[in-house]
CSV table of C-alpha atoms in Angstrom, one decimal:
chain,number,residue,atom,x,y,z
A,135,MET,CA,-15.5,-3.2,26.4
A,136,THR,CA,-13.7,-2.1,29.6
A,137,GLU,CA,-10.2,-3.0,30.7
A,138,ASN,CA,-9.7,-6.6,32.2
A,139,GLN,CA,-13.3,-7.6,31.3
A,140,SER,CA,-13.8,-11.3,30.5
A,141,ARG,CA,-16.3,-12.5,28.0
A,142,ASP,CA,-17.4,-16.0,26.8
A,143,VAL,CA,-18.6,-16.8,23.3
A,144,ASP,CA,-18.9,-19.9,21.3
A,145,VAL,CA,-16.8,-18.7,18.4
A,146,LEU,CA,-14.1,-15.9,18.6
A,147,VAL,CA,-13.0,-14.5,15.2
A,148,ILE,CA,-9.6,-12.7,15.3
A,149,GLY,CA,-9.3,-10.2,12.6
A,150,GLY,CA,-12.0,-7.9,11.2
A,151,GLY,CA,-10.9,-7.6,7.6
A,152,GLN,CA,-12.5,-9.3,4.6
A,153,ALA,CA,-12.0,-12.9,5.9
A,154,GLY,CA,-13.3,-12.1,9.4
A,155,LEU,CA,-16.4,-10.4,8.0
A,156,ALA,CA,-17.0,-13.3,5.7
A,157,ALA,CA,-17.0,-15.6,8.7
A,158,GLY,CA,-19.2,-13.1,10.6
A,159,TYR,CA,-21.7,-13.3,7.7
A,160,TYR,CA,-22.2,-17.0,8.0
A,161,LEU,CA,-22.2,-17.0,11.8
A,162,ASN,CA,-24.8,-14.2,11.7
A,163,ARG,CA,-26.8,-16.1,9.2
A,164,LEU,CA,-27.1,-19.0,11.7
A,165,ARG,CA,-28.4,-16.4,14.2
A,166,ARG,CA,-31.0,-15.2,11.6
A,167,ASP,CA,-32.0,-18.9,10.9
A,168,GLU,CA,-32.5,-19.4,14.7
A,169,ALA,CA,-34.7,-16.4,14.9
A,170,THR,CA,-37.0,-17.6,12.1
A,171,GLY,CA,-37.1,-21.1,13.5
A,172,ARG,CA,-35.3,-22.7,10.7
A,173,SER,CA,-32.6,-24.2,12.9
A,174,GLY,CA,-31.5,-24.8,16.4
A,175,PRO,CA,-29.6,-22.4,18.7
A,176,ALA,CA,-26.9,-20.4,16.8
A,177,PRO,CA,-23.4,-20.0,18.3
A,178,THR,CA,-22.7,-16.8,20.0
A,179,PHE,CA,-19.6,-15.0,18.4
A,180,ALA,CA,-17.5,-11.9,18.5
A,181,ILE,CA,-14.9,-10.4,16.0
A,182,LEU,CA,-11.9,-8.7,17.4
A,183,ASP,CA,-10.1,-6.1,15.1
A,184,ALA,CA,-6.9,-4.3,15.9
A,185,ASN,CA,-7.6,-1.5,13.5
A,186,ARG,CA,-9.2,1.7,14.8
A,187,GLN,CA,-11.6,1.9,12.0
A,188,PRO,CA,-13.4,-0.7,9.8
A,189,GLY,CA,-12.1,-1.4,6.3
A,190,GLY,CA,-9.5,-4.1,7.0
A,191,ALA,CA,-6.0,-3.7,5.3
A,192,TRP,CA,-7.6,-1.9,2.4
A,193,GLN,CA,-7.8,1.3,4.4
A,194,HIS,CA,-4.0,1.4,4.6
A,195,TYR,CA,-3.1,0.9,0.9
A,196,TRP,CA,-1.8,3.5,-1.5
A,197,LYS,CA,-4.3,5.6,-3.2
A,198,SER,CA,-3.8,4.4,-6.8
A,199,LEU,CA,-4.1,0.7,-5.9
A,200,GLU,CA,-6.9,-1.0,-7.8
A,201,LEU,CA,-8.5,-4.4,-7.8
A,202,PHE,CA,-7.8,-6.9,-10.5
A,203,SER,CA,-11.5,-7.4,-11.3
A,204,PRO,CA,-14.6,-5.2,-11.7
A,205,ALA,CA,-16.8,-4.7,-8.7
A,206,ALA,CA,-19.3,-7.3,-9.7
A,207,TYR,CA,-16.6,-10.1,-9.4
A,208,SER,CA,-15.1,-8.7,-6.1
A,209,SER,CA,-17.8,-9.2,-3.6
A,210,LEU,CA,-18.2,-11.0,-0.1
A,211,PRO,CA,-21.1,-13.3,0.4
A,212,GLY,CA,-24.5,-11.8,0.6
A,213,TYR,CA,-23.9,-8.3,-0.6
A,214,GLN,CA,-22.5,-7.2,-4.0
A,215,MET,CA,-20.0,-4.5,-4.1
A,216,PRO,CA,-21.4,-1.3,-5.5
A,217,ALA,CA,-20.5,-0.4,-9.0
A,218,TRP,CA,-17.2,1.5,-9.6
A,219,THR,CA,-17.6,4.6,-11.8
A,220,GLY,CA,-14.0,5.6,-12.0
A,221,GLU,CA,-11.4,4.5,-14.5
A,222,GLY,CA,-10.1,0.9,-14.4
A,223,ASN,CA,-11.2,-1.3,-11.5
A,224,PRO,CA,-12.4,-0.3,-7.9
A,225,SER,CA,-9.8,1.6,-5.9
A,226,ALA,CA,-8.6,0.5,-2.4
A,227,GLU,CA,-10.7,3.2,-0.8
A,228,HIS,CA,-13.8,1.9,-2.7
A,229,VAL,CA,-13.1,-1.6,-1.2
A,230,ALA,CA,-12.5,-0.2,2.3
A,231,GLN,CA,-15.8,1.7,2.1
A,232,TYR,CA,-17.6,-1.5,0.8
A,233,LEU,CA,-16.2,-3.4,4.0
A,234,ARG,CA,-17.5,-0.6,6.2
A,235,THR,CA,-20.9,-0.8,4.7
A,236,TYR,CA,-20.8,-4.6,4.9
A,237,GLU,CA,-20.1,-4.7,8.5
A,238,ALA,CA,-22.8,-2.2,9.3
A,239,ARG,CA,-25.3,-3.9,7.0
A,240,TYR,CA,-25.1,-7.1,8.9
A,241,ASP,CA,-24.6,-5.5,12.3
A,242,LEU,CA,-21.7,-7.7,13.0
A,243,PRO,CA,-20.3,-7.8,16.6
A,244,VAL,CA,-16.9,-6.2,15.9
A,245,TYR,CA,-14.9,-4.9,18.9
A,246,ARG,CA,-12.1,-2.4,18.0
A,247,PRO,CA,-9.4,-1.4,18.5
A,248,VAL,CA,-8.5,-4.7,20.4
A,249,ARG,CA,-5.0,-6.1,20.2
A,250,VAL,CA,-4.8,-9.9,20.7
A,251,ASP,CA,-1.6,-10.8,22.7
A,252,ALA,CA,-1.9,-14.6,23.2
A,253,VAL,CA,-4.2,-17.5,22.7
A,254,ARG,CA,-4.0,-20.5,25.1
A,255,ARG,CA,-5.8,-23.8,25.4
A,256,ILE,CA,-8.4,-24.4,28.2
A,257,ASP,CA,-8.8,-28.0,29.3
A,258,GLY,CA,-12.0,-27.2,31.1
A,259,GLY,CA,-12.9,-25.6,34.4
A,260,ALA,CA,-13.9,-22.1,35.2
A,261,TYR,CA,-14.4,-20.9,31.7
A,262,LEU,CA,-15.6,-23.7,29.5
A,263,THR,CA,-16.6,-27.1,30.8
A,264,ASP,CA,-15.6,-29.0,27.7
A,265,GLY,CA,-12.4,-27.0,27.0
A,266,GLY,CA,-11.6,-24.4,24.4
A,267,TYR,CA,-9.5,-21.3,24.2
A,268,LEU,CA,-8.6,-18.3,26.3
A,269,THR,CA,-7.6,-15.3,24.4
A,270,ASP,CA,-5.6,-12.5,26.1
A,271,THR,CA,-6.1,-8.9,24.8
A,272,ASP,CA,-5.2,-5.4,25.8
A,273,HIS,CA,-8.8,-5.1,26.8
A,274,GLY,CA,-9.2,-8.2,28.9
A,275,GLN,CA,-9.8,-12.0,28.2
A,276,TRP,CA,-12.2,-13.9,26.0
A,277,ALA,CA,-13.1,-17.5,26.5
A,278,SER,CA,-14.4,-19.4,23.4
A,279,ARG,CA,-15.0,-23.0,22.3
A,280,ALA,CA,-13.6,-22.3,18.8
A,281,ILE,CA,-11.2,-19.8,17.2
A,282,ILE,CA,-11.2,-18.5,13.7
A,283,ASN,CA,-8.0,-16.8,13.1
A,284,ALA,CA,-8.4,-14.3,10.2
A,285,THR,CA,-5.6,-11.8,11.0
A,286,GLY,CA,-4.2,-11.7,7.5
A,287,SER,CA,-0.6,-10.5,7.0
A,288,TRP,CA,-0.7,-6.7,6.8
A,289,ALA,CA,0.9,-6.3,10.2
A,290,THR,CA,3.9,-8.4,9.4
A,291,PRO,CA,5.7,-7.1,6.4
A,292,TYR,CA,8.8,-9.0,5.2
A,293,ILE,CA,12.1,-7.3,4.2
A,294,PRO,CA,15.0,-9.6,3.2
A,295,ALA,CA,18.4,-9.0,4.8
A,296,VAL,CA,20.8,-7.3,2.4
A,297,PRO,CA,24.5,-6.5,3.3
A,298,GLY,CA,25.0,-2.8,4.2
A,299,SER,CA,21.5,-1.9,4.9
A,300,GLU,CA,22.4,-0.2,8.1
A,301,GLN,CA,24.9,2.3,6.3
A,302,PHE,CA,22.4,3.4,3.7
A,303,THR,CA,21.6,7.1,4.3
A,304,GLY,CA,18.4,7.2,2.2
A,305,ARG,CA,14.9,6.2,3.1
A,306,GLN,CA,13.8,2.6,3.3
A,307,LEU,CA,10.1,1.6,3.5
A,308,HIS,CA,7.9,-1.4,2.8
A,309,THR,CA,4.8,-1.6,0.6
A,310,ALA,CA,2.9,-1.3,4.0
A,311,GLY,CA,4.3,2.2,4.4
A,312,TYR,CA,3.8,3.5,0.9
A,313,ARG,CA,0.8,5.9,0.3
A,314,GLY,CA,1.6,7.6,-2.9
A,315,PRO,CA,4.2,9.2,-5.2
A,316,GLU,CA,4.2,12.6,-3.8
A,317,PRO,CA,7.0,12.3,-1.3
A,318,PHE,CA,9.3,10.9,-3.9
A,319,ALA,CA,8.8,13.4,-6.6
A,320,GLU,CA,12.1,14.1,-8.5
A,321,GLN,CA,14.0,11.5,-6.4
A,322,ASN,CA,15.9,8.4,-7.4
A,323,VAL,CA,13.8,5.5,-6.1
A,324,VAL,CA,14.7,1.8,-6.2
A,325,VAL,CA,11.6,-0.5,-6.2
A,326,VAL,CA,12.3,-4.1,-5.1
A,327,GLY,CA,10.1,-6.9,-6.0
A,328,GLY,CA,8.8,-8.8,-9.0
A,329,GLY,CA,5.1,-9.2,-8.0
A,330,ASN,CA,2.0,-7.1,-8.4
A,331,SER,CA,2.9,-4.6,-5.7
A,332,GLY,CA,6.3,-3.9,-7.2
A,333,ALA,CA,5.0,-3.4,-10.7
A,334,GLN,CA,2.1,-1.2,-9.5
A,335,ILE,CA,4.2,1.0,-7.2
A,336,ALA,CA,7.0,1.3,-9.9
A,337,ALA,CA,4.3,2.3,-12.3
A,338,ASP,CA,2.8,4.8,-9.8
A,339,LEU,CA,6.1,6.5,-9.3
A,340,ALA,CA,7.3,6.5,-12.9
A,341,PRO,CA,5.8,9.8,-14.0
A,342,THR,CA,7.3,11.9,-11.3
A,343,SER,CA,10.4,10.0,-10.1
A,344,SER,CA,13.5,8.3,-11.6
A,345,VAL,CA,12.6,4.7,-10.8
A,346,THR,CA,14.9,1.7,-10.9
A,347,TRP,CA,12.9,-1.6,-10.7
A,348,VAL,CA,14.8,-4.5,-9.5
A,349,THR,CA,13.7,-8.2,-9.3
A,350,ARG,CA,15.3,-11.5,-8.4
A,351,HIS,CA,13.8,-13.1,-11.6
A,352,PRO,CA,12.7,-11.4,-14.8
A,353,PRO,CA,9.1,-10.2,-14.4
A,354,ARG,CA,6.4,-12.5,-15.8
A,355,TYR,CA,3.2,-10.6,-16.9
A,356,LEU,CA,0.0,-12.6,-17.2
A,357,PRO,CA,-1.8,-12.2,-20.6
A,358,ASP,CA,-3.4,-8.7,-20.8
A,359,ASP,CA,-6.9,-10.2,-20.8
A,360,VAL,CA,-6.4,-12.1,-17.6
A,361,ASP,CA,-8.0,-10.5,-14.6
A,362,GLY,CA,-9.2,-11.5,-11.2
A,363,ARG,CA,-12.1,-13.5,-12.6
A,364,ALA,CA,-9.8,-15.6,-14.7
A,365,LEU,CA,-7.4,-16.0,-11.8
A,366,PHE,CA,-10.2,-17.2,-9.5
A,367,SER,CA,-11.4,-19.6,-12.2
A,368,ILE,CA,-7.8,-21.1,-12.7
A,369,ALA,CA,-7.3,-21.4,-8.9
A,370,THR,CA,-10.7,-23.1,-8.4
A,371,ARG,CA,-10.2,-25.7,-11.3
A,372,ARG,CA,-6.8,-26.5,-10.0
A,373,SER,CA,-8.0,-26.9,-6.4
A,374,LYS,CA,-10.9,-29.1,-7.4
A,375,ALA,CA,-8.6,-31.3,-9.5
A,376,LEU,CA,-6.1,-31.8,-6.7
A,377,ALA,CA,-8.9,-32.6,-4.2
A,378,ALA,CA,-10.3,-35.3,-6.6
A,379,GLY,CA,-6.9,-36.9,-7.1
A,380,GLU,CA,-7.0,-35.9,-10.8
A,381,PRO,CA,-4.1,-34.4,-12.9
A,382,ALA,CA,-3.9,-30.7,-11.9
A,383,PRO,CA,-4.2,-28.1,-14.7
A,384,ALA,CA,-1.8,-25.2,-14.9
A,385,GLY,CA,-2.0,-22.9,-11.8
A,386,ILE,CA,-1.6,-19.2,-11.7
A,387,ALA,CA,2.1,-19.4,-10.9
A,388,ASP,CA,2.6,-21.5,-14.1
A,389,ILE,CA,1.4,-18.6,-16.4
A,390,GLY,CA,2.7,-15.5,-14.7
A,391,ASP,CA,3.1,-13.3,-11.6
A,392,ILE,CA,1.9,-9.8,-12.6
A,393,VAL,CA,-1.7,-8.9,-13.5
A,394,ALA,CA,-1.4,-6.2,-16.1
A,395,VAL,CA,-3.9,-3.7,-14.7
A,396,PRO,CA,-4.3,-0.6,-16.8
A,397,ALA,CA,-1.7,1.5,-15.0
A,398,VAL,CA,0.9,-1.3,-15.2
A,399,ARG,CA,0.1,-2.0,-18.9
A,400,LYS,CA,0.5,1.8,-19.7
A,401,ALA,CA,3.9,2.0,-17.9
A,402,ARG,CA,5.1,-1.2,-19.4
A,403,ASP,CA,4.1,-0.3,-23.0
A,404,ALA,CA,5.8,3.0,-22.5
A,405,GLY,CA,9.1,1.3,-21.6
A,406,LEU,CA,9.0,2.5,-18.0
A,407,LEU,CA,9.0,-0.9,-16.5
A,408,LYS,CA,12.3,-2.4,-17.4
A,409,ALA,CA,13.5,-4.5,-14.5
A,410,ARG,CA,17.1,-5.0,-13.5
A,411,PRO,CA,18.5,-7.8,-11.5
A,412,MET,CA,18.6,-7.5,-7.8
A,413,PHE,CA,21.5,-5.5,-6.3
A,414,PHE,CA,24.2,-7.1,-4.1
A,415,ARG,CA,24.5,-4.7,-1.3
A,416,PHE,CA,23.8,-1.2,0.1
A,417,VAL,CA,26.4,1.5,0.1
A,418,PRO,CA,25.9,4.8,2.0
A,419,GLU,CA,24.7,6.7,-1.1
A,420,GLY,CA,22.6,3.9,-2.7
A,421,VAL,CA,23.0,0.3,-3.9
A,422,GLN,CA,25.7,-1.7,-5.7
A,423,TRP,CA,25.6,-4.7,-8.0
A,424,GLU,CA,28.0,-7.6,-7.9
A,425,ASP,CA,30.0,-6.3,-10.9
A,426,GLY,CA,30.7,-3.1,-8.9
A,427,GLU,CA,28.2,-0.8,-10.5
A,428,LYS,CA,26.7,1.7,-8.1
A,429,LEU,CA,23.4,3.6,-8.2
A,430,ARG,CA,22.6,6.6,-6.1
A,431,ALA,CA,19.2,6.3,-4.4
A,432,ASP,CA,17.1,8.6,-2.3
A,433,ALA,CA,14.8,5.7,-1.3
A,434,VAL,CA,14.3,2.0,-1.5
A,435,ILE,CA,10.8,0.6,-1.4
A,436,TRP,CA,10.5,-3.0,-0.5
A,437,CYS,CA,7.7,-4.7,-2.3
A,438,THR,CA,8.7,-8.1,-0.9
A,439,GLY,CA,5.5,-9.4,0.6
A,440,PHE,CA,4.2,-10.3,4.0
A,441,ARG,CA,4.1,-13.2,6.4
A,442,PRO,CA,1.0,-14.5,8.2
A,443,ASP,CA,0.3,-12.5,11.4
A,444,LEU,CA,0.4,-15.3,13.9
A,445,GLN,CA,2.6,-14.3,16.8
A,446,HIS,CA,-0.3,-14.5,19.3
A,447,LEU,CA,-0.7,-18.2,18.6
A,448,ARG,CA,2.8,-19.2,19.8
A,449,PRO,CA,1.5,-20.4,23.2
A,450,LEU,CA,-0.3,-23.1,21.3
A,451,GLY,CA,2.8,-24.8,20.1
A,452,LEU,CA,1.3,-25.6,16.6
A,453,ALA,CA,2.8,-28.0,14.2
A,454,ILE,CA,4.4,-26.3,11.3
A,455,ARG,CA,4.3,-27.5,7.7
A,456,ASN,CA,6.0,-25.5,4.8
A,457,GLY,CA,6.5,-22.6,7.2
A,458,VAL,CA,2.8,-22.3,8.3
A,459,PRO,CA,0.7,-24.1,10.8
A,460,ALA,CA,-0.4,-27.5,9.4
A,461,THR,CA,-4.0,-27.8,8.5
A,462,ASP,CA,-6.3,-30.7,7.6
A,463,ALA,CA,-6.1,-32.0,4.0
A,464,ARG,CA,-9.8,-32.1,3.6
A,465,LEU,CA,-10.8,-29.0,5.3
A,466,ARG,CA,-7.7,-26.7,4.7
A,467,THR,CA,-8.8,-24.1,7.2
A,468,ARG,CA,-8.8,-26.5,10.2
A,469,SER,CA,-5.7,-26.9,12.3
A,470,VAL,CA,-4.3,-30.4,12.8
A,471,ASP,CA,-3.7,-29.4,16.4
A,472,GLY,CA,-7.2,-28.7,17.4
A,473,PRO,CA,-10.7,-29.5,15.9
A,474,ASP,CA,-11.9,-26.0,16.8
A,475,LEU,CA,-9.0,-23.9,15.6
A,476,PHE,CA,-9.3,-22.5,12.1
A,477,PHE,CA,-7.4,-20.3,9.7
A,478,LEU,CA,-9.2,-18.2,7.2
A,479,GLY,CA,-8.2,-16.0,4.3
A,480,TYR,CA,-4.4,-16.7,3.9
A,481,GLY,CA,-4.4,-17.9,0.2
A,482,ASP,CA,-3.7,-21.4,-1.1
A,483,TRP,CA,-2.6,-22.5,2.4
A,484,THR,CA,-6.1,-22.2,3.6
A,485,GLY,CA,-8.1,-22.7,0.4
A,486,SER,CA,-8.0,-21.8,-3.3
A,487,ALA,CA,-8.1,-18.0,-3.8
A,488,SER,CA,-9.0,-17.5,-0.1
A,489,ALA,CA,-6.9,-14.4,0.2
A,490,THR,CA,-9.3,-12.6,-2.3
A,491,LEU,CA,-12.7,-10.9,-1.8
A,492,ILE,CA,-14.5,-13.3,-4.1
A,493,GLY,CA,-12.7,-16.4,-2.9
A,494,VAL,CA,-12.8,-16.1,0.8
A,495,GLY,CA,-16.6,-16.8,0.9
A,496,ALA,CA,-16.4,-20.5,0.1
A,497,THR,CA,-13.9,-21.3,2.8
A,498,ALA,CA,-15.7,-19.1,5.4
A,499,ARG,CA,-18.9,-21.0,4.6
A,500,ASP,CA,-17.3,-24.4,5.0
A,501,THR,CA,-15.6,-23.4,8.1
A,502,VAL,CA,-18.7,-22.1,9.9
A,503,ALA,CA,-20.6,-25.1,8.8
A,504,LYS,CA,-18.0,-27.4,10.5
A,505,ILE,CA,-17.9,-25.3,13.7
A,506,SER,CA,-21.8,-25.4,13.9
A,507,GLY,CA,-22.1,-29.0,13.0
A,508,ARG,CA,-24.5,-28.3,10.1
């Protein structure tokens, strides 16, 4: 696509990771149905991806990261992830390669690298007679009747403000910048965060670095036999009960925060994952707790999560609920501010387990069905 080129489609998907590809699968299936005469005209669509290569956020994760579940329980709709032959569960690179194959298998119309700068409403006129959206990118404009926003959160890491951060002379980085333990060999490293990333990165560093793991609350491990399959089942049961107005069973947050994947379990059982309370402030040489104790640190790694990547939607002036754009109570991917604006793949906000490979398919299917009126 050339600079300043304008294109018109029925549906524009913003984001080419797992959620965007799942939406593309169902949109593409409508196109196949049209070709075989099983349905009427299918909506035209395109997927815009800011990455230079396919693979979504998985291509950026650290080498030792592994899924919570076996390959057979970690697939997008229509195509099962190939079996993993290594130890434990599939690696991040295995997932990235699966997404590359998936995109090519269905010949999805992905344009990359395309950075989306802003999305604005169109009331009708030169682009769309009945209104819709105009999307500004670094490669021109796209006009569409509907938007599926599937940008995830990898581009917007969150680091909390801690006094003295600017005077710390060591290295600070977020999970998004961690690639492996090699740069930290024989260094004193503070890992911040009591979730899965914090536990996995602390375990990854423990054999070669002096690791201090700090968390705001004592870490809570899920039972060792709980993996991604069980998590999906728990989330689904809870979501169905809430939708039916029935008493909700315990959710994932009620039973723990950390999945004990083999590497984490090994480090925990060896006594290498003993968490300390969060430090109070930085000092030039490291960190300090409220009781005055100091610890020298060469690096601090923030495993403190991400925020949804939604800056390009600011021109829409969307209503906010619980810190995120408000969505419909029945179809949780649909914005309350527009019948043709949808959010896909952001976790419980947009559907039970929708931030997972296995969970995003159901919400993608329902979203595309609503858009197409089928």
